Every structure is written in C-alpha cells, then in structure tokens.
Tab-separated table of C-alpha atoms in Angstrom:
chain	number	residue	atom	x	y	z
H	1	MET	CA	-0.003	-0.007	-0.013
H	2	ARG	CA	2.828	2.474	0.951
H	3	ARG	CA	4.617	1.572	-2.330
H	4	PHE	CA	1.485	2.419	-4.317
H	5	PHE	CA	1.290	5.942	-2.828
H	6	THR	CA	4.918	6.788	-2.717
H	7	SER	CA	6.286	5.326	-5.994
H	8	ASP	CA	7.105	7.937	-8.649
H	9	ARG	CA	5.947	5.319	-11.283
H	10	ILE	CA	2.401	5.673	-9.848
H	11	ILE	CA	2.511	9.404	-8.905
H	12	PHE	CA	3.529	10.588	-12.273
H	13	PRO	CA	0.841	8.837	-14.321
H	14	VAL	CA	-1.786	10.092	-11.755
H	15	LEU	CA	-0.381	13.668	-12.189
H	16	ILE	CA	-0.598	13.401	-16.008
H	17	LEU	CA	-4.157	12.052	-15.770
H	18	ASN	CA	-5.235	14.890	-13.408
H	19	ILE	CA	-3.805	17.617	-15.753
H	20	LEU	CA	-5.502	15.953	-18.677
H	21	VAL	CA	-8.791	15.970	-16.831
H	22	LEU	CA	-8.414	19.717	-15.907
H	23	PHE	CA	-7.609	20.360	-19.557
H	24	LEU	CA	-10.750	18.611	-20.663
H	25	LEU	CA	-12.749	20.468	-18.113
H	26	SER	CA	-12.085	23.774	-19.989
H	27	PHE	CA	-14.098	22.622	-22.935
H	28	GLY	CA	-17.780	23.612	-22.658
H	29	SER	CA	-18.622	21.048	-25.514
H	30	LEU	CA	-17.811	18.345	-22.951
H	31	LYS	CA	-20.218	19.514	-20.416
H	32	ALA	CA	-22.043	16.102	-20.440
H	33	TYR	CA	-18.877	14.394	-19.233
H	34	PHE	CA	-18.050	17.050	-16.536
H	35	PRO	CA	-19.511	14.821	-13.603
H	36	ILE	CA	-17.189	11.953	-14.537
H	37	LEU	CA	-14.264	14.309	-15.097
H	38	GLU	CA	-14.938	16.063	-11.786
H	39	THR	CA	-15.106	12.746	-9.975
H	40	ILE	CA	-11.668	11.628	-11.482
H	41	ASP	CA	-10.211	15.171	-10.499
H	42	LEU	CA	-11.421	14.770	-6.878
H	43	SER	CA	-10.166	11.226	-6.832
H	44	CYS	CA	-6.557	12.487	-7.913
H	45	THR	CA	-6.816	15.255	-5.131
H	46	LEU	CA	-7.607	12.531	-2.580
H	47	PHE	CA	-4.706	10.386	-3.846
H	48	PHE	CA	-2.205	13.186	-3.307
H	49	LEU	CA	-3.689	13.883	0.165
H	50	VAL	CA	-3.319	10.164	1.221
H	51	GLU	CA	0.361	10.221	-0.399
H	52	ALA	CA	1.233	13.226	1.897
H	53	LEU	CA	-0.364	11.685	4.996
H	54	ILE	CA	1.622	8.319	4.334
H	55	LYS	CA	4.923	10.082	3.788
H	56	ILE	CA	4.433	12.094	7.044
H	57	ARG	CA	3.767	8.909	8.921
H	58	MET	CA	6.727	7.139	7.348
H	59	TYR	CA	9.273	9.861	7.770
H	60	LYS	CA	7.600	11.815	10.741
H	61	TRP	CA	6.892	15.448	10.365
H	62	ARG	CA	10.408	16.771	10.640
H	63	GLY	CA	11.907	14.226	8.250
H	64	TYR	CA	9.042	14.856	5.765
H	65	ILE	CA	9.149	18.628	5.931
H	66	SER	CA	12.953	18.780	5.731
H	67	SER	CA	12.817	18.159	1.909
H	68	ASN	CA	12.052	21.117	-0.271
H	69	TRP	CA	10.053	19.001	-2.642
H	70	ASN	CA	7.911	17.756	0.183
H	71	LYS	CA	7.292	21.448	1.289
H	72	LEU	CA	6.088	22.156	-2.219
H	73	ASP	CA	3.841	19.020	-2.177
H	74	PHE	CA	2.399	19.798	1.191
H	75	LEU	CA	1.604	23.444	0.114
H	76	ILE	CA	-0.105	22.090	-2.995
H	77	VAL	CA	-2.063	19.582	-0.802
H	78	LEU	CA	-3.167	22.404	1.526
H	79	LEU	CA	-4.366	24.568	-1.447
H	80	THR	CA	-6.140	21.743	-3.209
H	81	THR	CA	-7.643	19.589	-0.442
H	82	PRO	CA	-10.503	22.135	0.336
H	83	SER	CA	-12.007	21.345	-3.090
H	84	LEU	CA	-12.966	17.920	-1.532
H	85	LEU	CA	-15.577	19.794	0.453
H	86	ILE	CA	-17.730	19.669	-2.702
H	87	LEU	CA	-18.272	16.003	-1.909
H	88	PHE	CA	-19.584	16.522	1.557
H	89	LEU	CA	-21.006	20.065	1.800
H	90	PRO	CA	-23.400	21.954	-0.478
H	91	ILE	CA	-21.591	25.109	-1.480
H	92	PRO	CA	-24.230	27.632	-2.641
H	93	ASP	CA	-21.615	30.481	-3.223
H	94	PHE	CA	-20.562	30.086	-6.874
H	95	THR	CA	-17.618	32.447	-6.280
H	96	PHE	CA	-16.164	30.253	-3.526
H	97	LEU	CA	-16.748	27.144	-5.730
H	98	LEU	CA	-14.927	28.819	-8.574
H	99	VAL	CA	-11.916	29.639	-6.252
H	100	LEU	CA	-11.763	25.992	-5.182
H	101	ARG	CA	-11.708	24.754	-8.692
H	102	THR	CA	-9.041	27.345	-9.805
H	103	VAL	CA	-6.697	26.411	-6.950
H	104	ARG	CA	-6.529	22.840	-8.251
H	105	VAL	CA	-4.291	24.020	-10.977
H	106	ALA	CA	-1.643	24.312	-8.374
H	107	LYS	CA	-0.998	20.596	-8.833
H	108	PHE	CA	0.792	21.369	-12.104
H	109	PHE	CA	3.721	22.578	-10.010
H	110	ARG	CA	4.388	19.045	-8.990
H	111	PHE	CA	5.772	18.543	-12.432
H	112	LEU	CA	8.869	20.424	-11.311
H	113	GLN	CA	10.135	17.569	-9.272
H	114	PHE	CA	10.361	15.335	-12.330
H	115	VAL	CA	12.602	17.768	-14.217
H	116	PRO	CA	16.097	16.272	-14.444
H	117	HIS	CA	18.898	18.436	-13.006
H	118	LEU	CA	16.353	21.056	-11.849
H	119	GLN	CA	18.544	22.095	-8.807
H	120	ASP	CA	21.555	22.855	-11.118
H	121	LEU	CA	19.129	24.806	-13.495
H	122	LEU	CA	17.760	26.889	-10.619
H	123	ILE	CA	21.280	27.582	-9.366
H	124	GLY	CA	22.269	28.827	-12.840
H	125	VAL	CA	19.204	30.896	-13.261
H	126	GLY	CA	19.941	32.548	-9.708
H	127	ARG	CA	23.519	33.228	-10.732
H	128	ALA	CA	22.400	34.593	-14.175
H	129	LEU	CA	19.826	37.015	-12.541
H	130	LYS	CA	22.579	38.283	-10.076
H	131	ALA	CA	24.996	38.939	-12.924
H	132	SER	CA	22.482	40.536	-15.187
H	133	LEU	CA	20.818	42.655	-12.335
H	134	PHE	CA	22.655	45.897	-13.219
H	135	VAL	CA	22.051	45.350	-16.819
H	136	LEU	CA	18.306	44.811	-16.271
H	137	ALA	CA	18.193	47.850	-14.043
H	138	GLY	CA	19.876	49.916	-16.839
H	139	PHE	CA	17.488	48.564	-19.387
H	140	PHE	CA	14.565	49.411	-17.082
H	141	PHE	CA	15.720	53.059	-16.807
H	142	TYR	CA	16.415	53.357	-20.347
H	143	ASN	CA	12.878	52.122	-21.069
H	144	LEU	CA	11.669	54.652	-18.531
H	145	ILE	CA	13.543	57.627	-20.128
H	146	VAL	CA	12.480	56.835	-23.551
H	147	SER	CA	8.847	56.195	-22.646
H	148	LEU	CA	8.656	59.657	-20.779
H	149	PHE	CA	10.360	61.332	-23.710
H	150	THR	CA	7.971	59.745	-26.125
H	151	TYR	CA	4.924	60.502	-24.001
H	152	TYR	CA	5.702	64.315	-23.984
H	153	LEU	CA	6.504	64.091	-27.734
H	154	PHE	CA	3.398	62.220	-28.971
H	155	ARG	CA	0.647	62.521	-26.325
H	156	ASP	CA	-1.271	64.936	-28.533
H	157	LEU	CA	-0.782	63.098	-31.694
H	158	ALA	CA	-1.455	59.612	-30.437
H	159	PRO	CA	-3.284	59.718	-27.098
H	160	LYS	CA	-4.465	56.193	-27.648
H	161	TYR	CA	-0.918	54.888	-27.030
H	162	PHE	CA	0.632	57.544	-24.920
H	163	SER	CA	-2.162	58.714	-22.531
H	164	ASN	CA	-0.001	58.707	-19.476
H	165	GLY	CA	3.428	57.591	-18.342
H	166	PHE	CA	2.588	53.984	-17.562
H	167	GLU	CA	0.866	53.440	-20.893
H	168	SER	CA	3.796	54.996	-22.684
H	169	PHE	CA	6.176	52.602	-20.603
H	170	TYR	CA	4.208	49.574	-21.718
H	171	ILE	CA	4.126	50.731	-25.383
H	172	ILE	CA	7.888	51.269	-25.488
H	173	PHE	CA	8.560	47.939	-23.990
H	174	LYS	CA	6.202	46.318	-26.442
H	175	ILE	CA	8.269	48.098	-29.247
H	176	PHE	CA	11.457	46.731	-27.673
H	177	THR	CA	10.038	43.167	-28.113
H	178	MET	CA	9.535	44.147	-31.866
H	179	GLU	CA	5.884	42.833	-31.482
H	180	GLY	CA	3.959	44.886	-34.089
H	181	TRP	CA	6.127	47.930	-33.471
H	182	TYR	CA	5.589	49.342	-36.907
H	183	GLU	CA	1.908	49.725	-36.298
H	184	ILE	CA	2.307	52.610	-33.840
H	185	PRO	CA	4.545	54.887	-36.034
H	186	ASP	CA	2.248	54.184	-38.995
H	187	ALA	CA	-0.810	55.291	-36.910
H	188	ILE	CA	0.935	58.460	-35.741
H	189	ALA	CA	2.192	59.306	-39.249
H	190	GLN	CA	-1.472	59.336	-40.484
H	191	ASN	CA	-2.258	62.318	-38.126
H	192	GLY	CA	0.855	64.490	-38.853
H	193	ALA	CA	2.464	66.518	-41.529
H	194	PRO	CA	4.431	64.670	-44.355
H	195	TRP	CA	7.845	65.623	-42.780
H	196	MET	CA	6.701	64.330	-39.452
H	197	SER	CA	5.726	61.014	-41.001
H	198	ALA	CA	9.399	60.304	-41.940
H	199	ALA	CA	10.787	61.716	-38.640
H	200	THR	CA	8.282	59.579	-36.604
H	201	ARG	CA	9.290	56.352	-38.460
H	202	ILE	CA	12.908	57.085	-38.112
H	203	TYR	CA	12.536	57.869	-34.344
H	204	PHE	CA	10.748	54.561	-33.723
H	205	MET	CA	13.284	52.639	-35.771
H	206	LEU	CA	16.107	54.049	-33.485
H	207	ILE	CA	14.025	52.812	-30.563
H	208	VAL	CA	13.758	49.341	-31.940
H	209	LEU	CA	17.469	49.356	-32.927
H	210	THR	CA	18.801	50.463	-29.558
H	211	GLY	CA	16.336	48.779	-27.204
H	212	GLY	CA	14.942	45.901	-29.167
H	213	ILE	CA	17.935	44.607	-31.158
H	214	PHE	CA	20.972	45.884	-29.094
H	215	GLY	CA	19.246	45.991	-25.583
H	216	PHE	CA	17.630	42.597	-25.481
H	217	SER	CA	20.662	41.020	-27.277
H	218	ILE	CA	23.022	42.193	-24.511
H	219	VAL	CA	20.685	41.124	-21.743
H	220	ASN	CA	20.168	37.681	-23.379
H	221	ALA	CA	23.880	37.288	-23.970
H	222	ILE	CA	24.815	37.978	-20.263
H	223	PHE	CA	22.033	35.710	-18.945
H	224	VAL	CA	23.035	32.783	-21.188
H	225	GLU	CA	26.732	33.268	-20.463
H	226	GLU	CA	26.174	33.065	-16.746
H	227	MET	CA	23.799	30.043	-17.122
H	228	ILE	CA	26.490	28.005	-18.731
H	229	SER	CA	29.473	29.417	-16.810
H	230	ASN	CA	29.095	26.748	-14.098
H	231	GLU	CA	29.565	24.008	-16.606
H	232	ASN	CA	32.640	25.913	-17.956
H	233	ASP	CA	34.124	26.128	-14.502
H	234	GLU	CA	33.696	22.429	-13.912
H	235	LEU	CA	35.394	21.641	-17.249
H	236	GLU	CA	38.236	23.859	-16.317
H	237	GLU	CA	38.621	22.148	-12.978
H	238	ARG	CA	38.677	18.725	-14.552
H	239	LEU	CA	41.316	19.936	-17.092
H	240	ILE	CA	43.527	21.208	-14.259
H	241	ARG	CA	43.280	17.981	-12.435
H	242	VAL	CA	44.109	16.017	-15.610
H	243	GLU	CA	47.161	18.302	-16.163
H	244	ASN	CA	48.317	17.878	-12.575
H	245	LYS	CA	48.122	14.028	-12.995
H	246	LEU	CA	49.995	14.233	-16.224
H	247	ASP	CA	52.728	16.375	-14.664
H	248	LEU	CA	52.974	13.934	-11.776
H	249	LEU	CA	53.153	11.041	-14.158
H	250	LEU	CA	55.880	12.660	-16.301
H	251	LYS	CA	57.940	13.356	-13.223
H	252	LYS	CA	57.717	9.758	-12.101
H	253	LEU	CA	58.829	8.680	-15.628
H	254	GLU	CA	61.813	11.046	-15.635
H	255	GLU	CA	62.822	9.830	-12.139
H	256	LYS	CA	62.799	6.287	-13.370
H	257	GLU	CA	64.894	7.169	-16.497
H	258	ASP	CA	67.455	9.009	-14.146
H	259	LYS	CA	67.840	5.818	-12.023
C-alpha cells in the first residue's frame, strides 16, 4: 500500500491524468462528461492527500518537511484539499466554488520535481539573475527615459498609445520586443504632416534598434553566459586535475629514467 502511494511510477501517471482531466474540463462542449471528469479530479486530489499523509507517517513530520520538494507537495495539498468539500457540503456560493476549482491548477507545479537536474538549473538561473541585475536595471531606466520622452512628444498626436507615463512605458517595452512595433509609427504618421511622417518612423526605428536589437541581445547574452558558466568552470577544474596528474606521471617517468 505504501509503495503504491509513494512510487514515482504511480504518482507521475496520476499527475498526468489529473492535468489531462483539468484540460478537458475547460471545454464547454464536453459538459455532459463534467460529472465523470470532476469525480476523477477529486479522486486524484484525494490520492495526493493520502500520499502526503503516508509520507508524514513514514518519515515523521520533521523528516518529511526537511525536503524542499515535500514542502512544495504539502503546500499544494493544503491549497487543493478544500476542493474535496464539494463531496460533503453543499456550496451555494458560486464564487467560492470557482476559487476552489481554480486552486486545483496548483497541482501542475508538482511536475517540477520530475525535471532532471532542476537544482543545477535553478542555481544557474539565480547566478544569471545576479550577474544581469545591473544590466536589467539599466534597461529598465532606459525604457523609462524613452517612454517619458515619447509621451511628451506624442501625447497629443497619439493619445491612444501615450495617454500617461505607464501606458507609454508599456508601449515602449512592447516596441522593444518588436511585436507589431511598426503599427504605432504608422498610426501616428497618418495624423501628422508629411515631414513628421518620416521623422516619426526614423525615431521609432532608432528605438527598435537600440532597445529591441541591441538592448535585448545584451541582456540575453549575459544571461546565457552566466547560465553555462558553471559547466565551463567544472570543465576547467577537470582539465586542471588532468594536467596535474600528467605532470605527476611525467615526473615519475623522468625519475625512473635517471635511475
């Protein structure tokens, strides 16, 4: 019984089944099957609750909660278990029922523990964020300066896009991502003089060039470099150890030849 509720070979398929059921519950065309799907979902929730209780009994509370993965599992169980109240209590408040159903999506986070080398990946992400912190801050302030300048420049010509500082900040960031950036200067150019049409397009082209192409490229380059730097450091350490062993071997060979 314990093996059934604690084996990853069982837990992983149950998790896949639960996610598939929640996916199917999003289709209104399958409303006739909702009672069956709801029953399966609640059964999966009950399964994860029993799993947590068995593990707590096996390892005791301190041993169980000492694992970070178990902390995540226990938090998910706490969030999703209230949805079992639907089986025993009539819940007239639709809003509360909707909250209970929405919280069930938290079970998706259990997938993280099945990702190989996730700990090393998270360490790499943390190191990359620290290394790129100043670059991200600089990028943020550059976005802020450009957005304020653009707001005061085009607030009368394009109030739809630059109605306030926040809207302007969002639009400039959107332009940096190069997602439909040309639509904004084209819309502004239609409301201005012919000379302003060309000037506006050149202005936004410079924004895309400096923030979208150069800015994002620099941030991505630094982030990726730091992500893989740990592997490079490990390779360097291995090479140094190999060199030391070779040097030691050569010394021994030379000593034998001298004798």
